[in-house]
mmCIF file of C-alpha atoms and ligand atoms in Angstrom:
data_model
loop_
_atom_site.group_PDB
_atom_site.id
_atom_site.type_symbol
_atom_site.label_atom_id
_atom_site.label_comp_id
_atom_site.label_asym_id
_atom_site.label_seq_id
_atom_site.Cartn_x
_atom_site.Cartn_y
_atom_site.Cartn_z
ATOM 1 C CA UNK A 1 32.736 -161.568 -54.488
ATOM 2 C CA UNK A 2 35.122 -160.636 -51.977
ATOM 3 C CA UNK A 3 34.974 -157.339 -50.551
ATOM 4 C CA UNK A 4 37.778 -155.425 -52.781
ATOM 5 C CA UNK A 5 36.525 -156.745 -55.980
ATOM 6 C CA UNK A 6 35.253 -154.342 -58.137
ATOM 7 C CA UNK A 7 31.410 -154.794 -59.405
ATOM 8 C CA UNK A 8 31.021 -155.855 -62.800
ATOM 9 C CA UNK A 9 28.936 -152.310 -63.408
ATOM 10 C CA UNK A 10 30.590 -151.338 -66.859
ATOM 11 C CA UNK A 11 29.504 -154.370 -68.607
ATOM 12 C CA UNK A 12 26.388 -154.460 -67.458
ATOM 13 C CA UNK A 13 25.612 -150.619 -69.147
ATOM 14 C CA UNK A 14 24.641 -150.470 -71.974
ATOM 15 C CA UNK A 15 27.476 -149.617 -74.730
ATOM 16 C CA UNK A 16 26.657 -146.029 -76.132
ATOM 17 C CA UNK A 17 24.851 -145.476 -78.978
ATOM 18 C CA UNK A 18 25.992 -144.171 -81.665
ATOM 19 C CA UNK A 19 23.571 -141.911 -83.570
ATOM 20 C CA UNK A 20 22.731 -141.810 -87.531
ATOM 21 C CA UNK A 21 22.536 -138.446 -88.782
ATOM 22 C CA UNK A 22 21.360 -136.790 -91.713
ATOM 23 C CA UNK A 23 23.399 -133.357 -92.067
ATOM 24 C CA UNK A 24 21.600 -131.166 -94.794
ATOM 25 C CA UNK A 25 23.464 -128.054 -94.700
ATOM 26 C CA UNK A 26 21.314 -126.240 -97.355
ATOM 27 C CA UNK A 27 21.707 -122.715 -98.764
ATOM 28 C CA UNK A 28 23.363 -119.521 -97.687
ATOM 29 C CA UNK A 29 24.350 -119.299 -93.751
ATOM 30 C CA UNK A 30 22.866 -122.733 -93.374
ATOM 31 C CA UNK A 31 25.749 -125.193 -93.483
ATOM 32 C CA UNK A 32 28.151 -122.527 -91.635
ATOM 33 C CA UNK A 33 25.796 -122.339 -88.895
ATOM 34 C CA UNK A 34 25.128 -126.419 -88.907
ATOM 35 C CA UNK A 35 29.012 -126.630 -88.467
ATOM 36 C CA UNK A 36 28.982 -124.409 -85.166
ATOM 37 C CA UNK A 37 26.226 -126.661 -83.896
ATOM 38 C CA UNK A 38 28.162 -129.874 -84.930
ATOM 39 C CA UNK A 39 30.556 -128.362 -82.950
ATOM 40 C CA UNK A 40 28.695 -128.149 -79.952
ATOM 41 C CA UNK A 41 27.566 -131.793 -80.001
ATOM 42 C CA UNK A 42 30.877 -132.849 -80.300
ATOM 43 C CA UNK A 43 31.685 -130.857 -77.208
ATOM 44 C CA UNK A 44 29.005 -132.459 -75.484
ATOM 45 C CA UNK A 45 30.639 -135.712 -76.071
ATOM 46 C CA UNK A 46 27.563 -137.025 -78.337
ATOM 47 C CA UNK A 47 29.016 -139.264 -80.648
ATOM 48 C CA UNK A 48 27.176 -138.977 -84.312
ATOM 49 C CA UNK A 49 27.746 -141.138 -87.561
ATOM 50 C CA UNK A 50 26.480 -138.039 -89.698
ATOM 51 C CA UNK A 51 26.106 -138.204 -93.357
ATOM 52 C CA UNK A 52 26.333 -134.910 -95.600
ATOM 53 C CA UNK A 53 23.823 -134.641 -98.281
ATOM 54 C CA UNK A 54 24.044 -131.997 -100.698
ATOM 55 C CA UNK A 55 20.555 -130.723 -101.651
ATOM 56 C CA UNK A 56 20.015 -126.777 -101.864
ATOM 57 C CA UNK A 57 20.457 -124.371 -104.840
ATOM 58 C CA UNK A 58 23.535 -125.705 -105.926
ATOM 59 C CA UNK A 59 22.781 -129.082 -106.283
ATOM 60 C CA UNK A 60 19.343 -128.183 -108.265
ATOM 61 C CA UNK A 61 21.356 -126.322 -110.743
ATOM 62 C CA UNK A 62 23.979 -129.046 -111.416
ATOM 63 C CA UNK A 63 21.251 -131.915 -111.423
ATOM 64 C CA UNK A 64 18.133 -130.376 -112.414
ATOM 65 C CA UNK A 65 16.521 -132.280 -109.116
ATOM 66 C CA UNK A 66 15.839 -130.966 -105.990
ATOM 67 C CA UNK A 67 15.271 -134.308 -104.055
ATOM 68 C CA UNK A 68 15.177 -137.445 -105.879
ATOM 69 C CA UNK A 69 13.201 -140.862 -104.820
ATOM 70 C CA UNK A 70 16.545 -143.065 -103.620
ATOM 71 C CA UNK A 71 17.736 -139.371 -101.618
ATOM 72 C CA UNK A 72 14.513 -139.476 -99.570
ATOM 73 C CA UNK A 73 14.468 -143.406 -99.103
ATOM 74 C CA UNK A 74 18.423 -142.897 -97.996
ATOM 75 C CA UNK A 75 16.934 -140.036 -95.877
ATOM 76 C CA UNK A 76 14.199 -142.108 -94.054
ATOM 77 C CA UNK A 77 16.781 -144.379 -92.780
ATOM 78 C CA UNK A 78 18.420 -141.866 -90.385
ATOM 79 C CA UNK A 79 17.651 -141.434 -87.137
ATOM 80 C CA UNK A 80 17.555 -137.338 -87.198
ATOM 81 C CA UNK A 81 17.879 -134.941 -89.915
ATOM 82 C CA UNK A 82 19.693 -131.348 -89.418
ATOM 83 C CA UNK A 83 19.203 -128.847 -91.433
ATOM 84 C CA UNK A 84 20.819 -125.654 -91.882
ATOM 85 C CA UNK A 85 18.739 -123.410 -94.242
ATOM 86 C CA UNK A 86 16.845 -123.910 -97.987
ATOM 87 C CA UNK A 87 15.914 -121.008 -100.193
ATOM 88 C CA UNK A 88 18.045 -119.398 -103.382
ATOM 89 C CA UNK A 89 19.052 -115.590 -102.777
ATOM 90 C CA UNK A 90 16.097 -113.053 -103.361
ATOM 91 C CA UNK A 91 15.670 -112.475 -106.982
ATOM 92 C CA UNK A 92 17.432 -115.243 -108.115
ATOM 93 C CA UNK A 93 16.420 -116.116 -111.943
ATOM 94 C CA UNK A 94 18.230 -119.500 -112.367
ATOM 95 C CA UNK A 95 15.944 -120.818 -109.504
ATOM 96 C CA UNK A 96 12.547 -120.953 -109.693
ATOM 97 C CA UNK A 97 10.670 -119.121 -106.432
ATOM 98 C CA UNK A 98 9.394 -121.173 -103.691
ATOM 99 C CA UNK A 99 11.046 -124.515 -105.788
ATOM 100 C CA UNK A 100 13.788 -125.394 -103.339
ATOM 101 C CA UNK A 101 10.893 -124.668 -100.214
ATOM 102 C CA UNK A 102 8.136 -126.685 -101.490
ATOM 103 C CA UNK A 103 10.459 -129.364 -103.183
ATOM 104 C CA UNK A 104 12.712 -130.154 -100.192
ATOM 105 C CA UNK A 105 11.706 -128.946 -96.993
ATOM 106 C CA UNK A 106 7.834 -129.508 -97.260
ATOM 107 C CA UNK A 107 8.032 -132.486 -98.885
ATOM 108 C CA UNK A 108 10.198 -133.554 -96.186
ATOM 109 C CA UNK A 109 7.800 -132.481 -93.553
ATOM 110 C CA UNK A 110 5.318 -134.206 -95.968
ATOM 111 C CA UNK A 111 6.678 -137.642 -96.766
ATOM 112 C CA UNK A 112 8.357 -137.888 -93.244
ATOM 113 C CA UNK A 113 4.756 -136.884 -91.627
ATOM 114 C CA UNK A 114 6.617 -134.795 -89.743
ATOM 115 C CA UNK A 115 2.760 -132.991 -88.197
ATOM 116 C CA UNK A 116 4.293 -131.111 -85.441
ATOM 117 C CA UNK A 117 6.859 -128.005 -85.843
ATOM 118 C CA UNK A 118 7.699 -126.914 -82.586
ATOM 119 C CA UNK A 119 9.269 -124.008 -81.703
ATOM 120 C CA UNK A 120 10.306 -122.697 -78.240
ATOM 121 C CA UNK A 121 10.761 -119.472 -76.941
ATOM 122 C CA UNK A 122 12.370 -117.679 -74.024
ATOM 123 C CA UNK A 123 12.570 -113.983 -73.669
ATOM 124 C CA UNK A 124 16.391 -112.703 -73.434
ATOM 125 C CA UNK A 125 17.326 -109.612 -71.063
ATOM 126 C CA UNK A 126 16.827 -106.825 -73.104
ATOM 127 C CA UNK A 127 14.618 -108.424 -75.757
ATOM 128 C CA UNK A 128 10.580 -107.023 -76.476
ATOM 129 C CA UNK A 129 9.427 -109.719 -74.343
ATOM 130 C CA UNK A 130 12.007 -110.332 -71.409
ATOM 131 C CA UNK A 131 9.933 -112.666 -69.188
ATOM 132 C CA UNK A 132 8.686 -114.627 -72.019
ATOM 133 C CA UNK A 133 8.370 -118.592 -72.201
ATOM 134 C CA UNK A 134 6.062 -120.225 -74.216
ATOM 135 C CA UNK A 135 6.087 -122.952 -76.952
ATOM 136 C CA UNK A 136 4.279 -122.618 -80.317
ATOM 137 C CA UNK A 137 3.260 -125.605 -82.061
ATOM 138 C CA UNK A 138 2.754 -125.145 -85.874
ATOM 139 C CA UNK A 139 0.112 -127.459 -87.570
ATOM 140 C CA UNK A 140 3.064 -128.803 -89.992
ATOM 141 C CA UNK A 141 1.260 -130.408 -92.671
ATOM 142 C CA UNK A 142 -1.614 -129.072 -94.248
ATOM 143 C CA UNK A 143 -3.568 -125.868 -94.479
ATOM 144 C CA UNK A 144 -2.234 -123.742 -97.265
ATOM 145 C CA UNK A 145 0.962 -125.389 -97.163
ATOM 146 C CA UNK A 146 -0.340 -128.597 -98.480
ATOM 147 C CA UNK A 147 -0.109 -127.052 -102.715
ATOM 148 C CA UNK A 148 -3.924 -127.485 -102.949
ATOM 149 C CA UNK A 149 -4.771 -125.023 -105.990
ATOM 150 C CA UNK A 150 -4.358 -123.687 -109.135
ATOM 151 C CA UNK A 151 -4.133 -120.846 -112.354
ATOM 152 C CA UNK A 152 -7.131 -120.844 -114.682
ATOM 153 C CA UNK A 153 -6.153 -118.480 -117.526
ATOM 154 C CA UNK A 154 -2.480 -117.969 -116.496
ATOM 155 C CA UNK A 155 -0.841 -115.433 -118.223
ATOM 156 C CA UNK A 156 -3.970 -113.599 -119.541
ATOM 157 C CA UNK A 157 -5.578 -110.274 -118.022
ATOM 158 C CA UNK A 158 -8.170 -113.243 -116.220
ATOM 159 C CA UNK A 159 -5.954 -115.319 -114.810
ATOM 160 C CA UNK A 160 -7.037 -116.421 -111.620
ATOM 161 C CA UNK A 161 -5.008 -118.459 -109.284
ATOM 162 C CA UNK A 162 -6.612 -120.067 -106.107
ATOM 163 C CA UNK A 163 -4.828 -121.597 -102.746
ATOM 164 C CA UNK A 164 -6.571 -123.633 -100.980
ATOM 165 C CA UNK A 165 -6.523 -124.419 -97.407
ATOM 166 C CA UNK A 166 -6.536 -128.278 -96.190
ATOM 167 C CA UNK A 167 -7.923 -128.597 -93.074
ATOM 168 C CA UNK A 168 -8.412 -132.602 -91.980
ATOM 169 C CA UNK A 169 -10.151 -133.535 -88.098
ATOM 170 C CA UNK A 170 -7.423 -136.036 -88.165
ATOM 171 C CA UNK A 171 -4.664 -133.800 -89.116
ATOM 172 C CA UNK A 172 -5.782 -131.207 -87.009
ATOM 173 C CA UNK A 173 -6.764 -133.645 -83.784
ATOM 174 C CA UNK A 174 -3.756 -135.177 -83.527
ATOM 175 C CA UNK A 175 -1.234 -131.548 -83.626
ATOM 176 C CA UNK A 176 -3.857 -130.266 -81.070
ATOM 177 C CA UNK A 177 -3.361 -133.333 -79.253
ATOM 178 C CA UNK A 178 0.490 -132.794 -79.035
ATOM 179 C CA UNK A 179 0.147 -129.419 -77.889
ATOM 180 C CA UNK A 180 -2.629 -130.398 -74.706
ATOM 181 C CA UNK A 181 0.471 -133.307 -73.931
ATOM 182 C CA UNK A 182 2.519 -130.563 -74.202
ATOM 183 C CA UNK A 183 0.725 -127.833 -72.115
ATOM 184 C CA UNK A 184 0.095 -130.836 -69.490
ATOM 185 C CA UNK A 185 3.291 -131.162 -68.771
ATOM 186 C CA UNK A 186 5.089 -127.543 -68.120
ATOM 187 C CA UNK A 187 4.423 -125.956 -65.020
ATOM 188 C CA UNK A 188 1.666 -123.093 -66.152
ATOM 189 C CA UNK A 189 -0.470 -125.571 -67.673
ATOM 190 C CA UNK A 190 -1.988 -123.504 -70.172
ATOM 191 C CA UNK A 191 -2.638 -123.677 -74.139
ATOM 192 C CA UNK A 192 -4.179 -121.308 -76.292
ATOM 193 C CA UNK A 193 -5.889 -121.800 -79.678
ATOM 194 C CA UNK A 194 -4.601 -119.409 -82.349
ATOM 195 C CA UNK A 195 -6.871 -119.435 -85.815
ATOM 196 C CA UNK A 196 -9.187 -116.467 -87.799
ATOM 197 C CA UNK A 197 -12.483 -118.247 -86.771
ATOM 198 C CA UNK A 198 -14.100 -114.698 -87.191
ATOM 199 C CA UNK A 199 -13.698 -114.817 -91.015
ATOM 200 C CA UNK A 200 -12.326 -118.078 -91.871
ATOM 201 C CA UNK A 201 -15.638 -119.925 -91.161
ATOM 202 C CA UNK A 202 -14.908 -123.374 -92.798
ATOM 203 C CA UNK A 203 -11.203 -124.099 -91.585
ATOM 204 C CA UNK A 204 -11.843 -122.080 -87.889
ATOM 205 C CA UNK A 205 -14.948 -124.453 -87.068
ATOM 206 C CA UNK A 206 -13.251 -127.681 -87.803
ATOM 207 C CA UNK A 207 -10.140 -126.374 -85.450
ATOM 208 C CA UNK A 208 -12.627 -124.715 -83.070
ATOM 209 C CA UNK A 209 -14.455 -128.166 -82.450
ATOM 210 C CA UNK A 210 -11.534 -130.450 -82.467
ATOM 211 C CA UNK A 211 -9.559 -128.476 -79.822
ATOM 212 C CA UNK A 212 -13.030 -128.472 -77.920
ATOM 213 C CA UNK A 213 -13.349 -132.206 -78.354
ATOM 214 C CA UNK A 214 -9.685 -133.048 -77.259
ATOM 215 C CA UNK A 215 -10.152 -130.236 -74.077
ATOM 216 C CA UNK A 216 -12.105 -132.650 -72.612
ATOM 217 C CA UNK A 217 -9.174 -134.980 -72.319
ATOM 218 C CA UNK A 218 -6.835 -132.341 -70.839
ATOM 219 C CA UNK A 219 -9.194 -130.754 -67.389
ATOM 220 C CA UNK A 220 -6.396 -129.650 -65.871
ATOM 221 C CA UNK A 221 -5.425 -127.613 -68.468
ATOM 222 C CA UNK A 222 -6.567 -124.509 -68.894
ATOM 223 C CA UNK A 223 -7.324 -122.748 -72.417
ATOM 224 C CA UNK A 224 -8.144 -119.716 -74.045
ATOM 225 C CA UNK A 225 -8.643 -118.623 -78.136
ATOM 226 C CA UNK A 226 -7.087 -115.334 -79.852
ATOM 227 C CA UNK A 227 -7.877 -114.668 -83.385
ATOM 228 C CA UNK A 228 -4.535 -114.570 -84.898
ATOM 229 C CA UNK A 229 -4.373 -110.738 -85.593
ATOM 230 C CA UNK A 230 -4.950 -110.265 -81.770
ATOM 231 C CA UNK A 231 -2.097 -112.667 -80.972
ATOM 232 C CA UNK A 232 0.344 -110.514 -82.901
ATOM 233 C CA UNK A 233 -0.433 -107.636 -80.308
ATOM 234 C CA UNK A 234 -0.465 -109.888 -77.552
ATOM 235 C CA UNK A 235 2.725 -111.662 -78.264
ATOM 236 C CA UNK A 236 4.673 -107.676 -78.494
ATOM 237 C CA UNK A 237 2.772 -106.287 -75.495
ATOM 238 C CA UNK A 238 2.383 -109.224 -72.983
ATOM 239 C CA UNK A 239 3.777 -112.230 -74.115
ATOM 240 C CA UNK A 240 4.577 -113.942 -70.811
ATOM 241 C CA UNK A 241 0.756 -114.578 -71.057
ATOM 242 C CA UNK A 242 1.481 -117.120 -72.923
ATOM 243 C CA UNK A 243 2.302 -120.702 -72.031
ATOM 244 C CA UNK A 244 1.418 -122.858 -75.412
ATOM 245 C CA UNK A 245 -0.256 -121.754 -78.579
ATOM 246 C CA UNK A 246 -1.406 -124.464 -81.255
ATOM 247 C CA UNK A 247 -2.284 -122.901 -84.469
ATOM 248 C CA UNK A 248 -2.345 -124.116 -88.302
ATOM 249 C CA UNK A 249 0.606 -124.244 -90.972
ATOM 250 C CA UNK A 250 0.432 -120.048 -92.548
ATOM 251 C CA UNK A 251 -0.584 -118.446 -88.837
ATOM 252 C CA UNK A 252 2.232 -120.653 -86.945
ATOM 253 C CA UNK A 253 5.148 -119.857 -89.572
ATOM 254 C CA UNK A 254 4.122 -116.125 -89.140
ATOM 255 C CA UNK A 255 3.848 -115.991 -85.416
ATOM 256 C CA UNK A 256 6.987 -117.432 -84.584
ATOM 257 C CA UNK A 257 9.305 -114.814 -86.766
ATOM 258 C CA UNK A 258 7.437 -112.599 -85.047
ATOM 259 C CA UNK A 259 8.144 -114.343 -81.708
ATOM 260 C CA UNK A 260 11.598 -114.476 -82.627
ATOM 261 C CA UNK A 261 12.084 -111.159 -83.074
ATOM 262 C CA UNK A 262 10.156 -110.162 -79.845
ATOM 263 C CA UNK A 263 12.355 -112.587 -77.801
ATOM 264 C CA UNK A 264 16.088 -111.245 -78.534
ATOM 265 C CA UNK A 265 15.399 -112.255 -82.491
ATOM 266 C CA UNK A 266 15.458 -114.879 -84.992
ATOM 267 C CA UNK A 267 19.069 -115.655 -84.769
ATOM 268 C CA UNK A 268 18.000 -117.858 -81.648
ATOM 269 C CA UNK A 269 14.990 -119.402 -82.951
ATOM 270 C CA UNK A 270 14.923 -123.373 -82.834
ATOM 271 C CA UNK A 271 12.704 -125.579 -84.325
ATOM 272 C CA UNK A 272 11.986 -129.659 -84.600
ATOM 273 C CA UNK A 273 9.598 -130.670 -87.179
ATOM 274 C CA UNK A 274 9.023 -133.889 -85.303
ATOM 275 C CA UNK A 275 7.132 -137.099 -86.357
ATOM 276 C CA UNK A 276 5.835 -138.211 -82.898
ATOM 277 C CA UNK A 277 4.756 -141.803 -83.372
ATOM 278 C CA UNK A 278 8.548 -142.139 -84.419
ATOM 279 C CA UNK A 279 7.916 -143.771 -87.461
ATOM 280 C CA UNK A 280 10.208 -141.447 -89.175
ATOM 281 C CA UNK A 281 13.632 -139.296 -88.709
ATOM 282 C CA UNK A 282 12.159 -135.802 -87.220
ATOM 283 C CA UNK A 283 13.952 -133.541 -88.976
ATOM 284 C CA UNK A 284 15.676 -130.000 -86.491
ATOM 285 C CA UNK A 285 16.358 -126.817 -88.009
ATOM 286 C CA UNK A 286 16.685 -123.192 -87.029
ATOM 287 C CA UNK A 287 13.547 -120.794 -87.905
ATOM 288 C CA UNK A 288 15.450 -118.875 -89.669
ATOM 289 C CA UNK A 289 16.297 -118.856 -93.373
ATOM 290 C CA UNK A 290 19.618 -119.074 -95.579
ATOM 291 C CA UNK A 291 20.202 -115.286 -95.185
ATOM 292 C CA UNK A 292 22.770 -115.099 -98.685
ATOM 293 C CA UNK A 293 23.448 -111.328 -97.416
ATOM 294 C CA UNK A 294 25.008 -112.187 -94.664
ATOM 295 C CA UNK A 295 26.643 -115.840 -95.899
ATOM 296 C CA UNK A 296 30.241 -116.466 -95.951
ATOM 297 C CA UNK A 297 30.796 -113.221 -93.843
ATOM 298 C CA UNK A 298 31.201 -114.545 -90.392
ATOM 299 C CA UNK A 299 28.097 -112.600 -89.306
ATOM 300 C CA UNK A 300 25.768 -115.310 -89.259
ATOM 301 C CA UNK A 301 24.320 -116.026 -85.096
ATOM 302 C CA UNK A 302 24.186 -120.166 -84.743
ATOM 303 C CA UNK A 303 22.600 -120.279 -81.654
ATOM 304 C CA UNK A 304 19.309 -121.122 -83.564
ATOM 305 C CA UNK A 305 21.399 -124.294 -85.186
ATOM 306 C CA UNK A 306 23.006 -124.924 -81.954
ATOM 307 C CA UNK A 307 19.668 -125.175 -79.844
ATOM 308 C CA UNK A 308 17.736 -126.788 -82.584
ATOM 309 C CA UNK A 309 20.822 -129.350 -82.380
ATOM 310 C CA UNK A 310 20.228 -129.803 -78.469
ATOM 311 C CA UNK A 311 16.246 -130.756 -79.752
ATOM 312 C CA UNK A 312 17.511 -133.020 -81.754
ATOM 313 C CA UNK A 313 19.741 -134.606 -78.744
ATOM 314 C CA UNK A 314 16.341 -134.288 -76.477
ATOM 315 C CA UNK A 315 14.792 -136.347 -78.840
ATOM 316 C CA UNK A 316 17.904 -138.985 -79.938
ATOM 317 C CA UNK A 317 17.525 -139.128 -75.728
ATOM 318 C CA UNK A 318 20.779 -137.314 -75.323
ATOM 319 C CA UNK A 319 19.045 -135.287 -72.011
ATOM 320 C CA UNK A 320 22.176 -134.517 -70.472
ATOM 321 C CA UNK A 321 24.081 -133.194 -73.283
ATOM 322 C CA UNK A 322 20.698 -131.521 -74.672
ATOM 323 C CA UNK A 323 20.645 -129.473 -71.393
ATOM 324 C CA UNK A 324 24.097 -128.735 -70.873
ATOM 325 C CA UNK A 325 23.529 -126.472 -74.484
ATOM 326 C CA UNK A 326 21.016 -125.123 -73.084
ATOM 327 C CA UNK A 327 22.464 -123.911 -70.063
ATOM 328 C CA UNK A 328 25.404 -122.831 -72.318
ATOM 329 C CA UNK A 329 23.521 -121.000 -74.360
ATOM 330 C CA UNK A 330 21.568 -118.919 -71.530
ATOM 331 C CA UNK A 331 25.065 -118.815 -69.680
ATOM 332 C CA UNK A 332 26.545 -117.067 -72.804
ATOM 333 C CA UNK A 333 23.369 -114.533 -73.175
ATOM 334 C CA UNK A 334 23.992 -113.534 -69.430
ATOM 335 C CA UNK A 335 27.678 -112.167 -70.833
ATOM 336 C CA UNK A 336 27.020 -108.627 -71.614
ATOM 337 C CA UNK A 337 29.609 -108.888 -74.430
ATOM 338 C CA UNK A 338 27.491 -111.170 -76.217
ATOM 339 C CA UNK A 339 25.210 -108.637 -76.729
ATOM 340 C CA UNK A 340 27.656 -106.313 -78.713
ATOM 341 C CA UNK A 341 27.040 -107.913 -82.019
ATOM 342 C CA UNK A 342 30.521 -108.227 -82.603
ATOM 343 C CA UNK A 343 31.155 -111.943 -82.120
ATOM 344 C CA UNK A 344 31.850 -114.516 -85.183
ATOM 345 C CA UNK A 345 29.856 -117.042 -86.241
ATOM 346 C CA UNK A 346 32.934 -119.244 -84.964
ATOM 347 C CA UNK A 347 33.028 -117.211 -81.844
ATOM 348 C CA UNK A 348 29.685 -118.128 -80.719
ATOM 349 C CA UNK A 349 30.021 -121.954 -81.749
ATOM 350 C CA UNK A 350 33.336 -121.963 -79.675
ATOM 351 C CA UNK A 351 32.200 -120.002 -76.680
ATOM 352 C CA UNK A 352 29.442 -122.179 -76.095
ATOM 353 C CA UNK A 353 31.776 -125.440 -77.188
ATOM 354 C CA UNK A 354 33.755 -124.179 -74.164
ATOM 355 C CA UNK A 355 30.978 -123.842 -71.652
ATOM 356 C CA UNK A 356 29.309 -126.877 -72.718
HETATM 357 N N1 GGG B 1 15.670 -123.245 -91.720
HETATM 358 C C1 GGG B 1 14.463 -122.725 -92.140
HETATM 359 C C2 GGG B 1 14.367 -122.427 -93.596
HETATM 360 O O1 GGG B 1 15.207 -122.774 -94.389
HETATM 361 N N2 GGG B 1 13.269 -121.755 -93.921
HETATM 362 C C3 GGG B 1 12.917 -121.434 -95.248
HETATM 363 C C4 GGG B 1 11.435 -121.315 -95.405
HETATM 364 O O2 GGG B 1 10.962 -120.547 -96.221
HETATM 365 N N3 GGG B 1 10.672 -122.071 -94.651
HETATM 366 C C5 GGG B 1 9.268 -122.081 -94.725
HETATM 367 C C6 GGG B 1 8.673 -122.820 -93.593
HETATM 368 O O3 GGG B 1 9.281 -122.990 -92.561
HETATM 369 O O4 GGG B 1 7.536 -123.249 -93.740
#
């Protein structure tokens, strides 16, 4: 080769990929939000082959099905799944409570194995918890979540209805696992164990032992337990104390609203529901719910869909473009504006399109 000759460097990379994702935009402020994060990624210059599926309130009522067999098989395909928001407006009476939850987005979680929800925080200026950063990760699977239960008597004065709690070592090992990986690898190498061992005897053994067991794995790691009551106060009153929690299905979906809320709130809460043996699409979505108040009026904060988007780009390998929203996003919470709760849905999506 003489000496002017460019290398033959762009062959030899390999061509981008282009990534197949599942877009389910949901109920209320969910697909309006998912729009401001598709945004973003585009921004980023992340090429996606997304595919829209229409599941959510409206497509129960016109099909009497909330997820059908040849849906989820179409589903499993993907590489990713985003989703905005499920859940019919309070009160509705032409959806059945809890149907839309339980019948798409658990049996997602379910079918997908999707056994780790993770959900990272970061305390904004101004927020409960400014100097927060921690990471909770949400037993995704089973305890009360899993529908073990029943009515005897429903409908008479002795009805009783029971809920179960599903507690597996093998369910519970392997999310406890994840979160010592987890705690291994950030700088404050810490992970505490959230539960109600106190009262729930049964359910806070099994977790007590296996996180003991898989401890001895981890020794540089250091770890501590809070019942889950004593968490709540800890999270409001010193939650940079925190590094990673691991706690089951009911305590984890509490905890994090509340950690939302304590960290400049729930508008910027991200989440991946992630299958980590990768046998599976993980599915991304923003803590929040679909919010019908506030839907179709502009109001609605994306951030939560746009950083739950940048998971979703951590995990299709996408680091770059994954951090660049991140650094947008913190770059736009620095502007003081930002904070005057007058910017659009749109606004937000754009700004941090811009930065990005
Ligand atoms: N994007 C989150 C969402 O739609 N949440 C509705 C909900 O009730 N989720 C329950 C859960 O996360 O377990």
């Amino acid at each position: 080769m003489s000496e002017n000759e460019v290398p033959n460097r762009p062959e030899a990379r390999e061509a981008p990929r282009t990534h197949r994702v599942a877009v389910i935009g949901g109920d209320g402020i969910g697909p309006e939000v998912l729009a401001e994060a598709l945004k973003v990624v585009s921004a980023a210059g992340v090429e996606l082959s997304t595919t829209y599926y229409d599941l959510g309130a409206d497509h129960y009522l016109s099909t009497g099905e909330v997820l059908d067999d040849e849906t989820l098989a179409r589903l499993k395909s993907e590489d990713a799944i985003l989703l905005g928001a499920v859940g019919p407006p309070i009160g509705s009476s032409s959806v059945p409570s809890g149907l839309l939850e339980r019948g798409l987005l658990l049996r997602l979680r379910f079918e997908l194995d999707l056994y780790v929800n993770l959900r990272p925080f970061v305390g904004t200026p101004g927020s409960v918890a400014p100097r927060s950063d921690f990471v909770v990760v949400r037993e995704n699977t089973e305890g009360p979540y899993a529908g073990e239960g029943g009515f005897l008597r429903k409908g008479t004065p002795q009805e009783v209805a029971t809920q179960g709690s599903v507690n597996t070592r093998h369910g519970v090992e392997r999310c406890v696992r994840f979160a010592f990986a987890l705690a291994e690898s950030r700088p404050r190498r810490h992970l505490t164990l959230v539960h109600k061992t106190n009262v729930l005897q049964f359910a806070g053994d099994l977790w007590s032992r296996a996180f003991a067991a898989v401890a001895a794995d981890y020794p540089g790691v250091e770890t501590s337990y809070q019942h889950v009551d004593a968490a709540c106060i800890y999270l409001v009153e010193r939650a940079d104390r925190f590094g990673v929690i691991v706690t089951d299905n009911l305590f984890g979906d509490i905890l994090t609203d509340l950690a939302g809320a304590i960290t400049g709130g729930i508008g910027l809460a991200a989440s991946a529901n992630l299958n980590p043996a990768r046998t599976t699409p993980s599915l991304f979505e923003p803590v929040h719910g679909a919010a019908h108040d506030i839907a179709g009026t502009g109001a609605a904060n994306p951030l939560a869909a746009i950083r739950s988007a940048a998971m979703m780009l951590e995990y299709l390998n996408e680091l770059d473009a994954a951090k660049r929203i991140e650094a947008s996003v913190l770059d736009l919470q620095a502007d003081t504006t930002y904070w005057s709760n007058t910017w659009s849905t749109a606004g937000v999506g754009d700004a941090i399109a811009e930065r990005v």
